[in-house]
């Protein structure tokens, strides 16, 4: 609730700092990320919750992160190897200058989703709530500060990306703090 309140409180300020074109760029970017994110981990993140043993779950987490790296590399290849073709085919002219941010955001978002599944499995909802609040603070802080600097669409996109980046950093830190010993259970045969 706090995360949503922070975002709602910042919205009137953001609408005065950014132009409608800037919000168009954010909408197109967020829409594409929203399409890619559910498949970024090949939906293996949904399976992390199911196993009875943590050793099996940590292997599913690793497998989902491997899938995430593959999808991120695929997105990067599309963006960096054939940017003009991709722009024409997908009609992405509003975000042409920000294509480099796609692979980074896909990676951070997918990593966050996988780690969030781990904490849902562990029933540590307070960790997820804390990460959501910190995400909102980071995102709004970046967006408002870049808005005052006149950076425009890039500021909105970086704020959007850091939303997930901050969340995945918090969850990764808590995972390593609490469950580092489970990394010993990773094995090729278990994967």
mmCIF file of N, CA, C and O in Angstrom, residues 3-88:
data_model
loop_
_atom_site.group_PDB
_atom_site.id
_atom_site.type_symbol
_atom_site.label_atom_id
_atom_site.label_comp_id
_atom_site.label_asym_id
_atom_site.label_seq_id
_atom_site.Cartn_x
_atom_site.Cartn_y
_atom_site.Cartn_z
ATOM 1 N N UNK A 3 3.863 1.576 -1.258
ATOM 2 C CA UNK A 3 4.462 1.758 -2.585
ATOM 3 C C UNK A 3 3.496 2.451 -3.533
ATOM 4 O O UNK A 3 3.871 3.367 -4.274
ATOM 5 N N UNK A 4 2.240 2.042 -3.513
ATOM 6 C CA UNK A 4 1.243 2.669 -4.382
ATOM 7 C C UNK A 4 0.968 4.109 -3.958
ATOM 8 O O UNK A 4 0.760 4.980 -4.800
ATOM 9 N N UNK A 5 0.967 4.354 -2.650
ATOM 10 C CA UNK A 5 0.739 5.716 -2.164
ATOM 11 C C UNK A 5 1.860 6.647 -2.625
ATOM 12 O O UNK A 5 1.595 7.780 -3.057
ATOM 13 N N UNK A 6 3.108 6.171 -2.559
ATOM 14 C CA UNK A 6 4.244 6.992 -3.002
ATOM 15 C C UNK A 6 4.108 7.333 -4.478
ATOM 16 O O UNK A 6 4.281 8.480 -4.894
ATOM 17 N N UNK A 7 3.753 6.341 -5.270
ATOM 18 C CA UNK A 7 3.594 6.559 -6.706
ATOM 19 C C UNK A 7 2.447 7.530 -6.999
ATOM 20 O O UNK A 7 2.578 8.410 -7.847
ATOM 21 N N UNK A 8 1.334 7.372 -6.293
ATOM 22 C CA UNK A 8 0.185 8.260 -6.510
ATOM 23 C C UNK A 8 0.492 9.692 -6.098
ATOM 24 O O UNK A 8 0.073 10.636 -6.777
ATOM 25 N N UNK A 9 1.211 9.864 -5.003
ATOM 26 C CA UNK A 9 1.561 11.203 -4.541
ATOM 27 C C UNK A 9 2.484 11.894 -5.546
ATOM 28 O O UNK A 9 2.381 13.100 -5.775
ATOM 29 N N UNK A 10 3.366 11.132 -6.174
ATOM 30 C CA UNK A 10 4.328 11.705 -7.125
ATOM 31 C C UNK A 10 3.721 11.983 -8.494
ATOM 32 O O UNK A 10 4.265 12.785 -9.259
ATOM 33 N N UNK A 11 2.612 11.355 -8.821
ATOM 34 C CA UNK A 11 2.044 11.477 -10.163
ATOM 35 C C UNK A 11 1.725 12.918 -10.569
ATOM 36 O O UNK A 11 2.080 13.332 -11.677
ATOM 37 N N UNK A 12 1.081 13.736 -9.724
ATOM 38 C CA UNK A 12 0.814 15.120 -10.156
ATOM 39 C C UNK A 12 2.103 15.898 -10.456
ATOM 40 O O UNK A 12 2.127 16.710 -11.388
ATOM 41 N N UNK A 13 3.149 15.618 -9.707
ATOM 42 C CA UNK A 13 4.407 16.312 -9.956
ATOM 43 C C UNK A 13 5.020 15.834 -11.278
ATOM 44 O O UNK A 13 5.518 16.638 -12.072
ATOM 45 N N UNK A 14 4.977 14.521 -11.515
ATOM 46 C CA UNK A 14 5.527 13.980 -12.752
ATOM 47 C C UNK A 14 4.791 14.515 -13.987
ATOM 48 O O UNK A 14 5.408 14.764 -15.014
ATOM 49 N N UNK A 15 3.479 14.671 -13.869
ATOM 50 C CA UNK A 15 2.728 15.155 -15.036
ATOM 51 C C UNK A 15 3.075 16.597 -15.379
ATOM 52 O O UNK A 15 2.856 17.019 -16.509
ATOM 53 N N UNK A 16 3.617 17.334 -14.440
ATOM 54 C CA UNK A 16 4.044 18.699 -14.723
ATOM 55 C C UNK A 16 5.499 18.762 -15.189
ATOM 56 O O UNK A 16 5.900 19.709 -15.853
ATOM 57 N N UNK A 17 6.273 17.769 -14.830
ATOM 58 C CA UNK A 17 7.694 17.759 -15.196
ATOM 59 C C UNK A 17 7.947 17.147 -16.570
ATOM 60 O O UNK A 17 8.957 17.441 -17.203
ATOM 61 N N UNK A 18 7.057 16.259 -17.005
ATOM 62 C CA UNK A 18 7.273 15.536 -18.254
ATOM 63 C C UNK A 18 6.164 15.848 -19.245
ATOM 64 O O UNK A 18 5.022 16.083 -18.863
ATOM 65 N N UNK A 19 6.512 15.804 -20.518
ATOM 66 C CA UNK A 19 5.547 16.093 -21.579
ATOM 67 C C UNK A 19 4.728 14.837 -21.905
ATOM 68 O O UNK A 19 5.116 13.720 -21.554
ATOM 69 N N UNK A 20 3.621 15.004 -22.616
ATOM 70 C CA UNK A 20 2.851 13.836 -23.064
ATOM 71 C C UNK A 20 3.689 12.892 -23.934
ATOM 72 O O UNK A 20 3.510 11.678 -23.887
ATOM 73 N N UNK A 21 4.629 13.444 -24.717
ATOM 74 C CA UNK A 21 5.507 12.603 -25.538
ATOM 75 C C UNK A 21 6.392 11.724 -24.662
ATOM 76 O O UNK A 21 6.658 10.563 -24.996
ATOM 77 N N UNK A 22 6.854 12.271 -23.537
ATOM 78 C CA UNK A 22 7.664 11.487 -22.602
ATOM 79 C C UNK A 22 6.860 10.324 -22.030
ATOM 80 O O UNK A 22 7.363 9.209 -21.908
ATOM 81 N N UNK A 23 5.590 10.580 -21.714
ATOM 82 C CA UNK A 23 4.749 9.513 -21.194
ATOM 83 C C UNK A 23 4.400 8.497 -22.279
ATOM 84 O O UNK A 23 4.187 7.322 -21.983
ATOM 85 N N UNK A 24 4.369 8.932 -23.534
ATOM 86 C CA UNK A 24 4.173 8.000 -24.643
ATOM 87 C C UNK A 24 5.340 7.032 -24.723
ATOM 88 O O UNK A 24 5.158 5.824 -24.879
ATOM 89 N N UNK A 25 6.554 7.569 -24.606
ATOM 90 C CA UNK A 25 7.757 6.732 -24.616
ATOM 91 C C UNK A 25 7.684 5.726 -23.476
ATOM 92 O O UNK A 25 7.944 4.536 -23.663
ATOM 93 N N UNK A 26 7.324 6.169 -22.278
ATOM 94 C CA UNK A 26 7.215 5.272 -21.122
ATOM 95 C C UNK A 26 6.155 4.208 -21.355
ATOM 96 O O UNK A 26 6.376 3.033 -21.045
ATOM 97 N N UNK A 27 5.020 4.584 -21.923
ATOM 98 C CA UNK A 27 3.938 3.632 -22.155
ATOM 99 C C UNK A 27 4.341 2.541 -23.137
ATOM 100 O O UNK A 27 4.069 1.358 -22.914
ATOM 101 N N UNK A 28 4.996 2.942 -24.225
ATOM 102 C CA UNK A 28 5.443 1.960 -25.217
ATOM 103 C C UNK A 28 6.494 1.038 -24.594
ATOM 104 O O UNK A 28 6.428 -0.187 -24.726
ATOM 105 N N UNK A 29 7.445 1.627 -23.893
ATOM 106 C CA UNK A 29 8.508 0.855 -23.247
ATOM 107 C C UNK A 29 7.934 -0.122 -22.228
ATOM 108 O O UNK A 29 8.245 -1.316 -22.250
ATOM 109 N N UNK A 30 7.070 0.376 -21.339
ATOM 110 C CA UNK A 30 6.485 -0.469 -20.298
ATOM 111 C C UNK A 30 5.605 -1.562 -20.907
ATOM 112 O O UNK A 30 5.571 -2.693 -20.404
ATOM 113 N N UNK A 31 4.913 -1.244 -21.992
ATOM 114 C CA UNK A 31 4.088 -2.245 -22.654
ATOM 115 C C UNK A 31 4.906 -3.397 -23.208
ATOM 116 O O UNK A 31 4.541 -4.566 -23.052
ATOM 117 N N UNK A 32 6.023 -3.071 -23.835
ATOM 118 C CA UNK A 32 6.876 -4.125 -24.396
ATOM 119 C C UNK A 32 7.522 -4.938 -23.273
ATOM 120 O O UNK A 32 7.574 -6.166 -23.341
ATOM 121 N N UNK A 33 7.998 -4.263 -22.239
ATOM 122 C CA UNK A 33 8.573 -4.978 -21.095
ATOM 123 C C UNK A 33 7.515 -5.871 -20.459
ATOM 124 O O UNK A 33 7.792 -7.004 -20.059
ATOM 125 N N UNK A 34 6.284 -5.385 -20.392
ATOM 126 C CA UNK A 34 5.188 -6.177 -19.836
ATOM 127 C C UNK A 34 4.872 -7.426 -20.641
ATOM 128 O O UNK A 34 4.378 -8.409 -20.095
ATOM 129 N N UNK A 35 5.160 -7.392 -21.927
ATOM 130 C CA UNK A 35 4.959 -8.575 -22.773
ATOM 131 C C UNK A 35 6.115 -9.562 -22.595
ATOM 132 O O UNK A 35 5.910 -10.770 -22.531
ATOM 133 N N UNK A 36 7.329 -9.045 -22.494
ATOM 134 C CA UNK A 36 8.511 -9.907 -22.408
ATOM 135 C C UNK A 36 8.680 -10.515 -21.019
ATOM 136 O O UNK A 36 9.084 -11.670 -20.886
ATOM 137 N N UNK A 37 8.362 -9.769 -19.975
ATOM 138 C CA UNK A 37 8.621 -10.217 -18.604
ATOM 139 C C UNK A 37 8.013 -11.575 -18.258
ATOM 140 O O UNK A 37 8.701 -12.404 -17.658
ATOM 141 N N UNK A 38 6.776 -11.860 -18.595
ATOM 142 C CA UNK A 38 6.233 -13.175 -18.211
ATOM 143 C C UNK A 38 6.982 -14.366 -18.813
ATOM 144 O O UNK A 38 6.980 -15.450 -18.232
ATOM 145 N N UNK A 39 7.637 -14.154 -19.958
ATOM 146 C CA UNK A 39 8.374 -15.273 -20.554
ATOM 147 C C UNK A 39 9.875 -15.185 -20.306
ATOM 148 O O UNK A 39 10.619 -16.059 -20.725
ATOM 149 N N UNK A 40 10.328 -14.135 -19.612
ATOM 150 C CA UNK A 40 11.768 -13.924 -19.422
ATOM 151 C C UNK A 40 12.423 -15.093 -18.700
ATOM 152 O O UNK A 40 13.557 -15.461 -19.004
ATOM 153 N N UNK A 41 11.737 -15.690 -17.761
ATOM 154 C CA UNK A 41 12.272 -16.842 -17.025
ATOM 155 C C UNK A 41 11.656 -18.148 -17.523
ATOM 156 O O UNK A 41 11.739 -19.176 -16.860
ATOM 157 N N UNK A 42 11.028 -18.079 -18.683
ATOM 158 C CA UNK A 42 10.358 -19.228 -19.290
ATOM 159 C C UNK A 42 9.307 -19.834 -18.347
ATOM 160 O O UNK A 42 9.057 -21.019 -18.350
ATOM 161 N N UNK A 43 8.744 -18.991 -17.482
ATOM 162 C CA UNK A 43 7.714 -19.337 -16.487
ATOM 163 C C UNK A 43 8.201 -20.363 -15.462
ATOM 164 O O UNK A 43 7.413 -20.915 -14.708
ATOM 165 N N UNK A 44 9.495 -20.601 -15.418
ATOM 166 C CA UNK A 44 10.044 -21.476 -14.384
ATOM 167 C C UNK A 44 9.940 -20.837 -13.007
ATOM 168 O O UNK A 44 9.954 -21.531 -11.992
ATOM 169 N N UNK A 45 9.837 -19.511 -12.973
ATOM 170 C CA UNK A 45 9.685 -18.809 -11.699
ATOM 171 C C UNK A 45 8.414 -19.235 -10.974
ATOM 172 O O UNK A 45 8.380 -19.278 -9.747
ATOM 173 N N UNK A 46 7.372 -19.585 -11.717
ATOM 174 C CA UNK A 46 6.121 -20.034 -11.103
ATOM 175 C C UNK A 46 6.282 -21.386 -10.417
ATOM 176 O O UNK A 46 5.579 -21.686 -9.456
ATOM 177 N N UNK A 47 7.242 -22.178 -10.887
ATOM 178 C CA UNK A 47 7.463 -23.503 -10.304
ATOM 179 C C UNK A 47 8.296 -23.458 -9.027
ATOM 180 O O UNK A 47 8.322 -24.433 -8.279
ATOM 181 N N UNK A 48 8.955 -22.360 -8.750
ATOM 182 C CA UNK A 48 9.807 -22.250 -7.560
ATOM 183 C C UNK A 48 8.988 -22.464 -6.290
ATOM 184 O O UNK A 48 9.489 -23.003 -5.301
ATOM 185 N N UNK A 49 7.756 -22.103 -6.309
ATOM 186 C CA UNK A 49 6.888 -22.186 -5.134
ATOM 187 C C UNK A 49 6.514 -23.625 -4.796
ATOM 188 O O UNK A 49 6.280 -23.955 -3.642
ATOM 189 N N UNK A 50 6.501 -24.523 -5.771
ATOM 190 C CA UNK A 50 5.922 -25.853 -5.605
ATOM 191 C C UNK A 50 6.736 -26.900 -4.845
ATOM 192 O O UNK A 50 6.151 -27.637 -4.071
ATOM 193 N N UNK A 51 8.042 -27.048 -5.050
ATOM 194 C CA UNK A 51 8.749 -28.175 -4.422
ATOM 195 C C UNK A 51 8.687 -28.147 -2.893
ATOM 196 O O UNK A 51 8.651 -27.089 -2.275
ATOM 197 N N UNK A 52 8.693 -29.349 -2.314
ATOM 198 C CA UNK A 52 8.692 -29.446 -0.863
ATOM 199 C C UNK A 52 10.060 -29.097 -0.290
ATOM 200 O O UNK A 52 10.159 -28.504 0.771
ATOM 201 N N UNK A 53 11.118 -29.484 -0.997
ATOM 202 C CA UNK A 53 12.477 -29.263 -0.493
ATOM 203 C C UNK A 53 13.061 -27.980 -1.066
ATOM 204 O O UNK A 53 12.916 -27.700 -2.253
ATOM 205 N N UNK A 54 13.750 -27.243 -0.202
ATOM 206 C CA UNK A 54 14.400 -26.006 -0.640
ATOM 207 C C UNK A 54 15.495 -26.282 -1.667
ATOM 208 O O UNK A 54 15.765 -25.451 -2.528
ATOM 209 N N UNK A 55 16.125 -27.447 -1.579
ATOM 210 C CA UNK A 55 17.192 -27.791 -2.516
ATOM 211 C C UNK A 55 16.653 -27.890 -3.943
ATOM 212 O O UNK A 55 17.318 -27.490 -4.897
ATOM 213 N N UNK A 56 15.451 -28.445 -4.089
ATOM 214 C CA UNK A 56 14.826 -28.517 -5.409
ATOM 215 C C UNK A 56 14.420 -27.116 -5.885
ATOM 216 O O UNK A 56 14.585 -26.778 -7.055
ATOM 217 N N UNK A 57 13.912 -26.327 -4.967
ATOM 218 C CA UNK A 57 13.453 -24.982 -5.317
ATOM 219 C C UNK A 57 14.619 -24.092 -5.751
ATOM 220 O O UNK A 57 14.489 -23.308 -6.684
ATOM 221 N N UNK A 58 15.762 -24.222 -5.075
ATOM 222 C CA UNK A 58 16.913 -23.382 -5.446
ATOM 223 C C UNK A 58 17.441 -23.777 -6.826
ATOM 224 O O UNK A 58 17.925 -22.931 -7.577
ATOM 225 N N UNK A 59 17.312 -25.043 -7.181
ATOM 226 C CA UNK A 59 17.697 -25.462 -8.531
ATOM 227 C C UNK A 59 16.731 -24.902 -9.569
ATOM 228 O O UNK A 59 17.146 -24.528 -10.667
ATOM 229 N N UNK A 60 15.451 -24.829 -9.223
ATOM 230 C CA UNK A 60 14.486 -24.196 -10.125
ATOM 231 C C UNK A 60 14.764 -22.698 -10.252
ATOM 232 O O UNK A 60 14.635 -22.132 -11.340
ATOM 233 N N UNK A 61 15.162 -22.072 -9.151
ATOM 234 C CA UNK A 61 15.533 -20.661 -9.200
ATOM 235 C C UNK A 61 16.721 -20.467 -10.142
ATOM 236 O O UNK A 61 16.709 -19.579 -10.996
ATOM 237 N N UNK A 62 17.727 -21.316 -10.012
ATOM 238 C CA UNK A 62 18.900 -21.226 -10.893
ATOM 239 C C UNK A 62 18.513 -21.468 -12.348
ATOM 240 O O UNK A 62 18.982 -20.765 -13.248
ATOM 241 N N UNK A 63 17.659 -22.434 -12.582
ATOM 242 C CA UNK A 63 17.215 -22.738 -13.941
ATOM 243 C C UNK A 63 16.432 -21.563 -14.536
ATOM 244 O O UNK A 63 16.610 -21.218 -15.706
ATOM 245 N N UNK A 64 15.595 -20.928 -13.719
ATOM 246 C CA UNK A 64 14.853 -19.768 -14.221
ATOM 247 C C UNK A 64 15.796 -18.608 -14.528
ATOM 248 O O UNK A 64 15.583 -17.869 -15.493
ATOM 249 N N UNK A 65 16.869 -18.467 -13.745
ATOM 250 C CA UNK A 65 17.843 -17.404 -14.014
ATOM 251 C C UNK A 65 18.678 -17.710 -15.256
ATOM 252 O O UNK A 65 19.053 -16.798 -15.994
ATOM 253 N N UNK A 66 18.940 -18.971 -15.515
ATOM 254 C CA UNK A 66 19.624 -19.361 -16.757
ATOM 255 C C UNK A 66 18.740 -19.014 -17.956
ATOM 256 O O UNK A 66 19.201 -18.447 -18.950
ATOM 257 N N UNK A 67 17.454 -19.347 -17.850
ATOM 258 C CA UNK A 67 16.507 -18.990 -18.921
ATOM 259 C C UNK A 67 16.454 -17.479 -19.095
ATOM 260 O O UNK A 67 16.403 -16.977 -20.224
ATOM 261 N N UNK A 68 16.498 -16.750 -17.993
ATOM 262 C CA UNK A 68 16.486 -15.289 -18.039
ATOM 263 C C UNK A 68 17.690 -14.741 -18.799
ATOM 264 O O UNK A 68 17.561 -13.842 -19.621
ATOM 265 N N UNK A 69 18.847 -15.304 -18.547
ATOM 266 C CA UNK A 69 20.058 -14.860 -19.252
ATOM 267 C C UNK A 69 19.915 -15.116 -20.750
ATOM 268 O O UNK A 69 20.262 -14.260 -21.573
ATOM 269 N N UNK A 70 19.371 -16.265 -21.121
ATOM 270 C CA UNK A 70 19.187 -16.593 -22.537
ATOM 271 C C UNK A 70 18.213 -15.608 -23.192
ATOM 272 O O UNK A 70 18.489 -15.076 -24.272
ATOM 273 N N UNK A 71 17.086 -15.347 -22.551
ATOM 274 C CA UNK A 71 16.104 -14.404 -23.103
ATOM 275 C C UNK A 71 16.689 -12.999 -23.169
ATOM 276 O O UNK A 71 16.494 -12.271 -24.149
ATOM 277 N N UNK A 72 17.446 -12.602 -22.133
ATOM 278 C CA UNK A 72 18.076 -11.279 -22.142
ATOM 279 C C UNK A 72 19.060 -11.158 -23.296
ATOM 280 O O UNK A 72 19.100 -10.120 -23.977
ATOM 281 N N UNK A 73 19.843 -12.193 -23.544
ATOM 282 C CA UNK A 73 20.783 -12.170 -24.669
ATOM 283 C C UNK A 73 20.047 -12.112 -26.001
ATOM 284 O O UNK A 73 20.486 -11.433 -26.932
ATOM 285 N N UNK A 74 18.922 -12.795 -26.078
ATOM 286 C CA UNK A 74 18.104 -12.750 -27.293
ATOM 287 C C UNK A 74 17.559 -11.341 -27.524
ATOM 288 O O UNK A 74 17.615 -10.812 -28.639
ATOM 289 N N UNK A 75 17.058 -10.715 -26.468
ATOM 290 C CA UNK A 75 16.564 -9.333 -26.573
ATOM 291 C C UNK A 75 17.708 -8.402 -26.966
ATOM 292 O O UNK A 75 17.553 -7.534 -27.827
ATOM 293 N N UNK A 76 18.877 -8.594 -26.360
ATOM 294 C CA UNK A 76 20.038 -7.758 -26.690
ATOM 295 C C UNK A 76 20.435 -7.940 -28.151
ATOM 296 O O UNK A 76 20.777 -6.968 -28.840
ATOM 297 N N UNK A 77 20.378 -9.170 -28.641
ATOM 298 C CA UNK A 77 20.717 -9.424 -30.044
ATOM 299 C C UNK A 77 19.752 -8.698 -30.976
ATOM 300 O O UNK A 77 20.172 -8.069 -31.947
ATOM 301 N N UNK A 78 18.471 -8.764 -30.639
ATOM 302 C CA UNK A 78 17.479 -8.067 -31.465
ATOM 303 C C UNK A 78 17.727 -6.567 -31.441
ATOM 304 O O UNK A 78 17.669 -5.891 -32.471
ATOM 305 N N UNK A 79 18.021 -6.038 -30.269
ATOM 306 C CA UNK A 79 18.207 -4.593 -30.112
ATOM 307 C C UNK A 79 19.501 -4.112 -30.747
ATOM 308 O O UNK A 79 19.519 -3.118 -31.467
ATOM 309 N N UNK A 80 20.610 -4.812 -30.501
ATOM 310 C CA UNK A 80 21.917 -4.314 -30.923
ATOM 311 C C UNK A 80 22.356 -4.775 -32.309
ATOM 312 O O UNK A 80 23.046 -4.050 -33.006
ATOM 313 N N UNK A 81 21.953 -5.959 -32.708
ATOM 314 C CA UNK A 81 22.403 -6.468 -34.000
ATOM 315 C C UNK A 81 21.528 -5.944 -35.140
ATOM 316 O O UNK A 81 22.031 -5.592 -36.197
ATOM 317 N N UNK A 82 20.240 -5.890 -34.920
ATOM 318 C CA UNK A 82 19.335 -5.452 -35.982
ATOM 319 C C UNK A 82 18.408 -4.332 -35.508
ATOM 320 O O UNK A 82 17.205 -4.436 -35.642
ATOM 321 N N UNK A 83 18.959 -3.243 -34.985
ATOM 322 C CA UNK A 83 18.062 -2.217 -34.447
ATOM 323 C C UNK A 83 17.152 -1.582 -35.492
ATOM 324 O O UNK A 83 15.978 -1.365 -35.222
ATOM 325 N N UNK A 84 17.654 -1.282 -36.673
ATOM 326 C CA UNK A 84 16.809 -0.632 -37.684
ATOM 327 C C UNK A 84 15.678 -1.549 -38.140
ATOM 328 O O UNK A 84 14.547 -1.112 -38.318
ATOM 329 N N UNK A 85 15.987 -2.822 -38.326
ATOM 330 C CA UNK A 85 14.963 -3.778 -38.728
ATOM 331 C C UNK A 85 13.912 -3.908 -37.632
ATOM 332 O O UNK A 85 12.717 -3.896 -37.906
ATOM 333 N N UNK A 86 14.347 -4.030 -36.400
ATOM 334 C CA UNK A 86 13.410 -4.184 -35.285
ATOM 335 C C UNK A 86 12.531 -2.951 -35.135
ATOM 336 O O UNK A 86 11.329 -3.067 -34.890
ATOM 337 N N UNK A 87 13.111 -1.792 -35.296
ATOM 338 C CA UNK A 87 12.339 -0.550 -35.177
ATOM 339 C C UNK A 87 11.262 -0.485 -36.246
ATOM 340 O O UNK A 87 10.110 -0.163 -35.968
ATOM 341 N N UNK A 88 11.628 -0.826 -37.473
ATOM 342 C CA UNK A 88 10.646 -0.779 -38.569
ATOM 343 C C UNK A 88 9.545 -1.813 -38.374
ATOM 344 O O UNK A 88 8.365 -1.525 -38.566
#
